[in-house]
Structures are given as C-alpha cells and as structure tokens.
Amino acid sequence: MKIDKAEVIVTSPDRNFITLKLTTDDGLTGLGDATLNGRELSVVAYLTEHVVPLLLGRDAHNIEDTWQFLYRSAYWRRGPVTMAAISAVDVALWDIKAKAAGMPLYQLLGGASRTGLLAYGHASGKSLTEVFDSVNSHLEQGFKAIRVQTGVPGLKSIYGIASNKGLPGNEGVRYDHEPAQRGALPADEDWDTRSYLRHVPTVFEAVRNEFGPELPLLHDGHHRMTPIQAATLGKSLEPYDLFWLEDCTPAENQEALRLVRRHTTTPLAIGEIFNSIWDYQQSIREQLIDYVRSAVTHTGGITHLKKILEFAGQYQIKSGMHGPTDISPVGMAAAMHLGMAIHNFGIQEYMKHGDKTNAVFGQSYSWNNGMLHPGNKPGLGVELNVDEAGKYPYATAYLPYNRLADGTVHDG
Ligand code: CO
C-alpha cells in the first residue's frame, strides 16, 4: 500500500487549521493535523517543500520507519515546525492503518483501557460574578472538571479570559475560544505578577466555597512566574485542592520545577509547548511533574507521544493532553484514541469547536456527561469536507503577548 498523493489543506473556519491528507494507491485516505497556532504557514511550507516529495511512493504501513526517516534524515532535529510536520504525517498514517484494519484507531493501540475520557473545560471571567457564571455554564454543559482563569484588578485584559463582549463583527456573543486574534500584529496585554499572586487564591477560595469540595479545579499560570513565585502560588492554593497548576514557570527550564516542587504539594502540569521526549527527560525522571501536557499534534504524533507517556507512566505521571480549539478535530480525535488506549490517562483538555469548524471536519467522537469517546468508526473517525474548507481562506492571526508596567516584554 503506497502513498500516492499528499495534500496540505489550509482552512480558517473559526480559526486557522492546517491539515495533511494522504491518499494511498488503493484509495484509503488519512488525515493529520499540522496546525501550529500563530505560525501556521511555516508548517505548510515545511510539508509542501520538504516532506510531501519524500512521502510519495513510500509504504503507508511502515509508520515507525517513516517517523524515524523524517526525524533523522532531516539532520536538524526537534523544534515545533519539524515536529508538527512529522506529527501530521504520523497521525495520517495511523488513520490509514486503522482504516485498512477496519478498526477504530484505539483498538490498534492496544484497545480500550477505560469507557471514556474525563475532560475539562475553560471557565473564565474578569470578575468573580463572571467566573461563577462561566463555571455554571460549564456545569450545565456537563463538564466534570473545570479550569478557572480570572481577571486581576488593575490589569486590562489577560490571556485565557473569554471576552463577554464578543469579537469585532460578532459583538454580544461570548467568545470562549483561546484568543488568537486575527490581525497583522499580536495584541499586547499588561501584566503584574504580584497583583496576580495576591488575587488568584481569593478567587479559588470563593469558587470552592460556591461549588463545593468535589469539583476538580485546574489553573494555568501561562509560564509567567519565577520559580519562587510559582512555589508561593502553589502553596497558597493548597487549601483549595487543585487538580493541577499548569505552566507555572517558563517551560524550557526543567530545573526550575525542582524549587517549586520542594515547596508545594499542588500537582504540576507542563509541556504544551514541548515537542520531544528530551524536553521531559529531567522532569519525568526526577518526578518534578504530575501531568504531561503535550499535544499529539506538536510532539511527533501518536508514535512519539505514546513513548513519552509510557516513560511517564513508570513514574506515576499521567497524561493531560493539550486540547484548546487550535487543535483541529483531527488532532482532538488522535488525542482521544491515544487517551483511550494508554494506561496512565489523566484528563483531556476540551473546548468545543464552533459550528463552522464542525462543518469542515465531520466527527465521530462524542461528548456525553463530561466524558469524551473517539467513536467506533474505522480510523480516526474524522472526515474533511474539502468544499466547506475551501470557503474559508487563511487569515493572519497571532496569540497575544504581555508587557510589564514599565514596558518590558514578559513571559506568556
Ligand atoms: Co497552558
């Protein structure tokens, strides 16, 4: 079974998505999500110019060999662009193999280790009232675990806080997607860590009092703290029993987590910007984290993330795969199949895609009573409607960044 055709499809229904579609000589197709939020076209060029010509004529069944060939033959290893491209090829080949086998992908990965995947949603608000409203709306949608992000008094806008006013052109409609905004420049936001450290524990105290001790609560620090600040926050959140504190320090320095770990029992999650097992070497071996945040789409696909999670499992570290709306339904389905099969599944991040995105990507996965299931169609269970995709041309979009009061660019 040879790879006969490889197409890179760019579409921007609710936001930009890059999809690799492989077709074999016997007519099977496979999809891979190659979306790299805010840097999408670099992966398009990498795939089109350097990967597609290498794939044509290769045996679609040899997934491990293709992975090793793309990783090692490039000479330049790792990095988000390379690894997003390899991920897309890898997932598309798993999709094809599972279709050839007539099985949902999780069956090929070892079969179901559970009946469904606990998922968490994103609640947020500028004020406590808005936070409570957002938590309530997530509970009504069936969420059994909720990430809580809050505005900070004195700061105008903060990444991860939904806009209640809506986006330009869609005013009045609450925007619950990650705020990658279309436009020629990234939006700049302001930041003050001391105000944040004072305010966040008061919000979690109020949320615990309002919603009780059972509800798993998560929080994302977006890499903005120094190790000693992160240790302080972890300690001050201990009474509110967080499921995890995510990205507390800039992720590229694994050693920073040693200091955080020495001072707090709040569980730690990290890794959404990682793309290789080497990024986790120290944090897994030294048990500096509790959850691996990598996305299937940015970490070398099913083949490589499965290896990372097996390594993590030896240290009782669980999965917490990245799943905001910039992971397309193709990438989400891949995460769900992997999550079903591994032993050390922890939780899956889940934000519902918009109607336009769902019309472009038909899905067999389901959301039921707080749990996700990838469905039982052969392969990933996602189909790309090329005509719908063609309606939405690429639009430049960037994630926001932030500056301190004196104008210094800060971590984000
Ligand atoms: Co995060």
XYZ file of C-alpha atoms and ligand atoms in Angstrom:
413
model
C 0.000 0.000 0.000
C 1.867 3.028 -1.319
C 1.308 6.713 -0.585
C 0.009 8.080 -3.864
C -0.990 11.616 -3.010
C -0.240 14.096 -0.217
C -2.177 17.363 0.025
C -1.808 20.199 2.506
C -5.153 21.870 3.128
C -5.339 25.327 4.714
C -8.687 26.468 6.069
C -9.861 29.095 8.535
C -13.468 28.461 9.596
C -13.430 29.765 13.206
C -9.628 29.931 13.190
C -6.695 28.657 11.091
C -6.185 24.924 10.642
C -3.599 23.066 8.565
C -4.462 19.504 7.572
C -2.358 16.913 5.774
C -4.358 14.456 3.688
C -2.625 11.314 2.451
C -4.168 9.008 -0.151
C -2.869 5.512 -0.893
C -2.799 3.711 -4.229
C -5.733 1.573 -3.088
C -7.818 4.643 -2.318
C -7.592 4.882 1.503
C -7.189 8.354 2.951
C -5.678 9.539 6.224
C -5.728 12.933 7.945
C -3.138 14.609 10.148
C -3.440 17.946 11.978
C -0.405 20.187 11.264
C -1.721 23.345 12.937
C 0.885 25.444 14.764
C -1.121 28.309 16.248
C 0.181 31.690 15.048
C 2.938 30.168 12.856
C 0.729 28.047 10.605
C 2.281 28.764 7.209
C 5.767 27.708 8.277
C 4.465 24.138 8.627
C 2.654 24.409 5.286
C 5.975 25.294 3.604
C 7.892 22.596 5.524
C 5.395 19.935 4.487
C 4.892 21.076 0.900
C 8.528 21.769 0.049
C 10.361 19.156 2.083
C 8.117 16.328 3.275
C 5.472 15.648 0.609
C 8.117 14.831 -2.070
C 9.663 12.265 0.319
C 6.359 10.557 1.071
C 5.165 9.739 -2.418
C 5.727 6.063 -3.208
C 6.534 5.070 0.394
C 4.761 2.097 2.007
C 1.935 3.632 4.074
C 2.111 0.701 6.526
C 5.633 1.469 7.745
C 4.770 4.111 10.312
C 7.752 3.730 12.663
C 10.181 3.670 9.751
C 8.631 6.779 8.204
C 8.818 8.569 11.581
C 12.494 7.689 12.037
C 13.261 8.576 8.414
C 11.660 12.049 8.686
C 13.227 12.718 12.113
C 16.767 11.507 11.446
C 17.223 12.253 7.760
C 16.483 15.969 8.247
C 19.695 16.195 10.341
C 18.127 19.216 12.161
C 16.181 17.605 14.958
C 13.210 18.622 17.060
C 11.636 22.079 17.057
C 7.941 22.932 16.763
C 7.814 23.222 12.949
C 9.608 19.938 12.214
C 7.706 18.062 14.911
C 4.296 19.444 13.860
C 5.019 18.270 10.307
C 6.144 14.803 11.476
C 3.075 14.605 13.749
C 0.728 15.246 10.837
C 2.331 12.510 8.724
C 2.324 10.084 11.648
C -1.333 10.614 12.550
C -2.427 10.406 8.888
C -0.592 7.068 8.574
C -2.227 5.717 11.767
C -5.602 6.819 10.361
C -4.889 4.867 7.162
C -3.629 1.780 9.004
C -6.704 1.664 11.238
C -8.989 2.075 8.217
C -7.109 -0.744 6.474
C -7.634 -2.884 9.582
C -11.313 -1.872 9.767
C -10.880 -0.733 13.370
C -11.106 2.466 15.364
C -7.531 3.585 15.989
C -7.590 2.964 19.754
C -8.049 -0.758 19.027
C -4.728 -0.840 17.145
C -3.026 0.997 20.012
C -3.936 -1.769 22.470
C -7.690 -1.431 22.856
C -9.791 0.438 25.395
C -8.342 0.900 28.876
C -11.455 2.811 30.004
C -15.025 3.554 28.946
C -14.475 7.277 28.254
C -12.162 10.212 28.853
C -12.674 12.728 31.640
C -12.427 16.174 30.044
C -12.008 19.656 31.458
C -13.335 22.901 30.036
C -12.216 26.519 30.357
C -14.186 28.794 32.672
C -13.070 32.375 32.989
C -14.208 35.871 33.816
C -12.928 39.302 34.641
C -14.883 39.482 37.900
C -15.996 36.846 40.400
C -19.575 37.089 39.093
C -18.372 36.384 35.564
C -16.229 33.476 36.812
C -19.224 31.941 38.643
C -21.447 32.389 35.555
C -18.831 30.712 33.406
C -18.373 27.786 35.847
C -22.161 27.367 35.992
C -22.445 27.355 32.210
C -19.731 24.656 32.017
C -21.532 22.572 34.656
C -24.734 22.893 32.592
C -22.818 21.627 29.543
C -21.893 18.576 31.601
C -18.257 19.340 32.423
C -16.995 17.366 35.425
C -13.697 19.252 35.718
C -13.081 22.935 35.099
C -10.089 25.201 34.522
C -10.588 28.589 36.156
C -8.847 31.725 34.843
C -9.585 35.107 36.306
C -9.043 38.763 35.594
C -6.782 40.624 38.003
C -7.809 44.026 39.419
C -5.842 46.770 37.688
C -4.984 44.720 34.584
C -6.933 45.416 31.386
C -7.041 42.079 29.597
C -5.397 38.753 30.283
C -4.766 35.812 28.000
C -7.224 32.975 28.552
C -10.063 35.180 29.813
C -13.042 34.886 27.484
C -14.431 38.068 26.048
C -18.016 38.615 27.185
C -18.396 41.418 24.675
C -17.518 39.170 21.753
C -15.081 39.751 18.944
C -15.286 42.526 16.356
C -18.050 41.617 13.924
C -19.595 39.265 16.462
C -20.353 41.627 19.322
C -22.518 40.330 22.122
C -21.548 36.705 21.528
C -19.377 35.349 24.308
C -16.060 34.167 22.879
C -14.868 31.055 24.694
C -12.063 30.088 22.337
C -8.417 30.753 23.034
C -7.897 34.340 21.992
C -5.710 34.063 18.901
C -6.912 37.194 17.210
C -6.915 37.782 13.515
C -4.868 40.781 12.510
C -1.451 41.832 11.305
C 0.036 42.224 14.803
C -0.268 40.357 18.106
C -2.400 42.139 20.701
C -0.449 43.421 23.674
C -1.711 42.895 27.192
C -0.430 44.105 30.536
C 0.871 42.032 33.405
C 1.764 42.324 37.095
C 2.768 39.105 38.873
C 2.442 40.489 42.421
C -1.199 41.542 41.850
C -1.875 38.143 40.268
C -0.340 36.243 43.214
C -2.465 38.235 45.673
C -5.692 37.855 43.716
C -5.805 34.263 42.430
C -6.059 32.495 45.834
C -9.061 34.689 46.764
C -10.832 33.584 43.578
C -10.175 29.880 44.261
C -11.385 30.294 47.843
C -14.630 31.812 46.539
C -15.048 29.157 43.821
C -14.507 26.327 46.345
C -16.997 27.878 48.743
C -19.565 28.262 45.969
C -19.147 24.921 44.172
C -18.045 22.596 46.979
C -15.105 20.271 47.546
C -15.797 17.653 44.835
C -15.355 19.565 41.572
C -11.824 19.144 40.115
C -10.420 22.650 39.512
C -7.424 23.469 37.344
C -5.436 26.638 36.757
C -2.938 27.734 34.097
C -0.079 30.082 35.021
C 0.947 30.575 31.360
C 4.681 30.436 32.161
C 4.589 33.837 33.879
C 6.161 33.156 37.265
C 9.699 32.760 38.550
C 10.305 29.503 40.465
C 9.923 31.194 43.872
C 6.714 32.948 42.765
C 5.332 29.653 41.464
C 6.200 27.971 44.773
C 4.363 30.754 46.604
C 1.261 30.346 44.415
C 1.298 26.546 44.698
C 1.438 26.862 48.496
C -1.310 29.470 48.694
C -3.597 27.307 46.508
C -3.116 24.132 48.591
C -6.265 24.706 50.708
C -8.366 24.664 47.513
C -7.125 21.251 46.378
C -6.311 21.926 42.709
C -6.300 19.073 40.198
C -3.251 20.823 38.756
C -1.341 24.053 38.403
C -0.212 24.274 34.794
C 2.791 26.004 33.176
C 3.831 27.728 36.385
C 7.309 28.709 35.129
C 8.798 29.146 31.610
C 8.724 25.552 30.377
C 12.131 25.394 28.727
C 13.871 25.298 32.120
C 13.012 21.922 33.640
C 15.300 22.552 36.622
C 13.074 25.425 37.812
C 10.449 22.863 38.810
C 12.769 21.416 41.476
C 12.397 24.556 43.537
C 8.620 24.689 43.034
C 8.307 21.033 43.975
C 10.250 21.450 47.212
C 7.678 23.938 48.485
C 4.250 22.780 47.405
C 2.072 19.692 47.107
C -0.145 21.322 44.447
C 0.138 18.943 41.453
C 2.059 20.350 38.473
C 1.373 20.019 34.741
C 3.677 21.173 31.972
C 4.567 20.546 28.338
C 2.105 22.090 25.869
C 4.991 23.868 24.121
C 7.259 20.805 24.207
C 7.870 18.720 21.116
C 10.165 15.855 22.106
C 10.794 13.282 24.820
C 14.054 15.142 25.533
C 12.078 18.154 26.773
C 10.764 15.928 29.581
C 13.868 13.949 30.409
C 14.613 15.632 33.734
C 11.072 16.487 34.789
C 9.874 12.892 34.356
C 12.919 11.123 35.812
C 13.060 13.414 38.839
C 9.258 13.302 39.196
C 9.044 17.084 39.057
C 5.623 17.000 37.360
C 2.360 15.069 37.662
C 0.867 15.570 34.186
C 2.281 15.633 30.641
C 0.572 18.425 28.666
C 1.908 17.590 25.202
C -0.395 17.612 22.200
C -0.323 14.718 19.746
C -0.033 17.405 17.059
C 3.145 19.066 18.342
C 5.048 16.120 19.775
C 5.696 13.820 16.855
C 2.243 12.279 16.611
C 0.874 9.114 18.186
C 4.175 7.264 17.713
C 6.288 9.691 19.758
C 3.770 10.865 22.365
C 2.948 7.241 23.204
C 6.635 6.717 24.007
C 6.711 9.834 26.221
C 3.593 8.696 28.079
C 4.947 5.182 28.581
C 8.138 6.708 30.032
C 5.994 8.985 32.258
C 3.864 6.040 33.368
C 6.873 4.398 35.025
C 6.896 7.382 37.405
C 3.116 7.517 38.026
C 2.891 10.631 35.849
C -0.305 10.868 33.810
C -1.480 12.399 30.559
C -3.177 15.782 30.305
C -3.102 16.283 26.550
C -3.378 19.799 25.164
C -6.791 20.385 23.567
C -7.773 24.022 23.035
C -9.576 24.986 19.816
C -6.345 25.434 17.858
C -6.084 21.632 17.909
C -8.369 20.723 14.988
C -10.958 17.941 15.277
C -8.339 15.712 13.564
C -5.835 16.388 16.358
C -8.530 16.046 19.027
C -9.605 12.654 17.670
C -5.970 11.486 17.673
C -5.652 12.545 21.336
C -8.840 10.683 22.229
C -7.754 7.418 20.574
C -4.399 7.601 22.365
C -6.108 8.525 25.649
C -8.430 5.524 25.392
C -5.556 3.085 24.927
C -2.835 4.187 27.364
C -2.889 3.045 30.987
C -1.838 6.357 32.549
C -4.556 8.613 31.154
C -5.204 11.590 33.437
C -7.560 14.114 31.880
C -8.219 15.621 28.427
C -8.468 19.369 27.776
C -11.566 20.060 25.697
C -13.032 23.220 24.207
C -15.911 22.771 21.836
C -15.241 23.867 18.279
C -17.551 26.319 16.545
C -20.253 25.327 14.039
C -18.183 26.327 11.004
C -15.261 24.158 12.158
C -17.609 21.232 12.766
C -18.996 21.605 9.241
C -15.459 21.422 7.783
C -14.436 18.447 9.940
C -17.102 15.734 10.329
C -16.515 13.825 13.579
C -17.429 10.508 15.124
C -16.236 11.466 18.608
C -18.841 12.189 21.221
C -19.320 14.266 24.352
C -21.526 12.714 26.974
C -21.910 13.570 30.648
C -18.450 15.089 30.989
C -16.714 12.294 29.098
C -15.291 12.117 25.579
C -15.218 8.999 23.400
C -13.490 8.776 19.996
C -16.285 6.677 18.458
C -16.009 3.359 16.665
C -15.631 4.225 13.005
C -12.528 2.729 11.368
C -9.526 5.069 11.643
C -9.638 8.399 13.473
C -13.310 8.910 12.644
C -12.841 12.407 11.214
C -13.658 13.405 7.663
C -12.601 16.605 5.940
C -15.185 18.312 3.761
C -12.912 19.905 1.149
C -15.666 22.100 -0.313
C -16.506 23.552 3.095
C -12.793 24.005 3.856
C -12.409 25.956 0.603
C -14.896 28.582 1.782
C -12.544 29.895 4.466
C -9.190 31.298 3.305
C -6.262 31.684 5.702
C -6.256 34.857 7.805
C -3.173 36.008 9.726
C -3.716 35.525 13.469
C -1.435 35.825 16.461
C -1.554 34.919 20.121
C -1.388 37.952 22.413
C 1.735 38.750 24.421
C 2.212 40.870 27.511
C 4.323 43.713 28.910
C 5.006 44.888 32.457
C 4.027 48.406 33.561
C 7.428 49.799 32.505
C 7.087 48.295 29.015
C 9.276 45.198 29.483
C 8.131 42.167 27.457
C 7.159 39.410 29.895
C 6.803 35.608 29.596
C 3.467 34.397 28.284
Co -1.421 26.123 29.147
